[in-house]
Tab-separated table of C-alpha atoms in Angstrom:
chain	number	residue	atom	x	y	z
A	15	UNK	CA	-19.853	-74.492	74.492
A	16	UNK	CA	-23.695	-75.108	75.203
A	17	UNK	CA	-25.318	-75.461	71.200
A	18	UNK	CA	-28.703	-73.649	71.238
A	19	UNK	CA	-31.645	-75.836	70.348
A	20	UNK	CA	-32.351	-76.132	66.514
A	21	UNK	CA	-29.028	-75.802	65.799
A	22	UNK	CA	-27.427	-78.017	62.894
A	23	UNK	CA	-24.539	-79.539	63.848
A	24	UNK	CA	-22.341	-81.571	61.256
A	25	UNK	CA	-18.943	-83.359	61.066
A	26	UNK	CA	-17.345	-86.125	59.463
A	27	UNK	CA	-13.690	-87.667	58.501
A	28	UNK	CA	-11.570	-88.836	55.619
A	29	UNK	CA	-9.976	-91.952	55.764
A	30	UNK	CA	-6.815	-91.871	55.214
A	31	UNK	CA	-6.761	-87.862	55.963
A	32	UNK	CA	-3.354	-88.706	58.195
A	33	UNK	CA	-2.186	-85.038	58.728
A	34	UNK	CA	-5.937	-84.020	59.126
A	35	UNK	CA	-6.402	-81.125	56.353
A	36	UNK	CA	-9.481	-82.979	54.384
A	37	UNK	CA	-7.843	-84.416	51.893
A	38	UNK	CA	-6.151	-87.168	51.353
A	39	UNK	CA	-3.049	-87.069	48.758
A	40	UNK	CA	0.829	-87.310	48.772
A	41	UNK	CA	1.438	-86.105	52.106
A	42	UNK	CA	-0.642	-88.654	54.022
A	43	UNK	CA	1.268	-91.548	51.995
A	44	UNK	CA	4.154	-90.122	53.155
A	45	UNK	CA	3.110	-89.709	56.542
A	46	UNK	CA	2.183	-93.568	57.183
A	47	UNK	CA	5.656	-94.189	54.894
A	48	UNK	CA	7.674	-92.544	57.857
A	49	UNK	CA	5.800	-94.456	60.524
A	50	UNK	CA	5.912	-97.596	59.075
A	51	UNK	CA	6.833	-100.265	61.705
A	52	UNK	CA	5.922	-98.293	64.840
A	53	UNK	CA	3.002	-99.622	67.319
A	54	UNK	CA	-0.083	-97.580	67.432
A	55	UNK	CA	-0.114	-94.446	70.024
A	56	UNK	CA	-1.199	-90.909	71.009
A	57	UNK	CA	1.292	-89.521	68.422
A	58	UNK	CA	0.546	-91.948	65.029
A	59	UNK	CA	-3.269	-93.047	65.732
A	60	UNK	CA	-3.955	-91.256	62.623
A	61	UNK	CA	-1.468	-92.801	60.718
A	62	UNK	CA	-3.306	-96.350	62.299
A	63	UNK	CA	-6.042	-97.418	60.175
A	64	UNK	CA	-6.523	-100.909	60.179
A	65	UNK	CA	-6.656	-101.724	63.855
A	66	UNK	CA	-3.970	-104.465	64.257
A	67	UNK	CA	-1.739	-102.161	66.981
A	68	UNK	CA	0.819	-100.928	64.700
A	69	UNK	CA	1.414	-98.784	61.321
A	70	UNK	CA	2.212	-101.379	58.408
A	71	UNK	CA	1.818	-101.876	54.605
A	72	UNK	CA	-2.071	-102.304	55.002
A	73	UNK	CA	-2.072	-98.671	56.498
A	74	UNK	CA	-0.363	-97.161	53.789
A	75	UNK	CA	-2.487	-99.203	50.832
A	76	UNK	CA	-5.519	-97.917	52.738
A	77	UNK	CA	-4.299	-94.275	52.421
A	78	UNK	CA	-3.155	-94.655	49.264
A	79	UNK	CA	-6.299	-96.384	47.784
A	80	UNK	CA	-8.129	-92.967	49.019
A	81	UNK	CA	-6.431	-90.618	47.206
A	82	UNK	CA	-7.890	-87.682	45.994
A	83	UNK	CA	-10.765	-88.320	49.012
A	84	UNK	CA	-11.936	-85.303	50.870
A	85	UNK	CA	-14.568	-83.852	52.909
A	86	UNK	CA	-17.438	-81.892	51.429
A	87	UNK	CA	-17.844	-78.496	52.518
């Protein structure tokens, strides 16, 4: 859709928001838990934080060192 001139347009992203509600708590932990080991692709890239081409301990610690995290209104 065209956006009309003067038109405020905002967005913005968690990290470590894995299942992509805002917020990043228990769930996304567990998320990245359950992926653990797998390379990086069109069904985990969310889960992939730390760009080294697959989901591993560093993923998780990043997730889990943004708990609480979540996008303002």
């Amino acid at each position: 859709p065209q956006v009309p001139p003067g038109t405020r347009v905002t967005s913005g992203v968690v990290g470590g928001d894995v299942n992509g509600n805002d917020t990043v708590h228990s769930s996304d932990r567990a998320q990245g838990i359950l992926q653990a080991g797998q390379e990086a692709s069109v069904t985990n890239f969310r889960t992939h934080l730390n760009g080294h081409g697959s989901v591993t301990s560093s993923d998780i610690a990043l997730v889990k060192s943004s708990s609480g995290t979540q996008l303002r209104p």
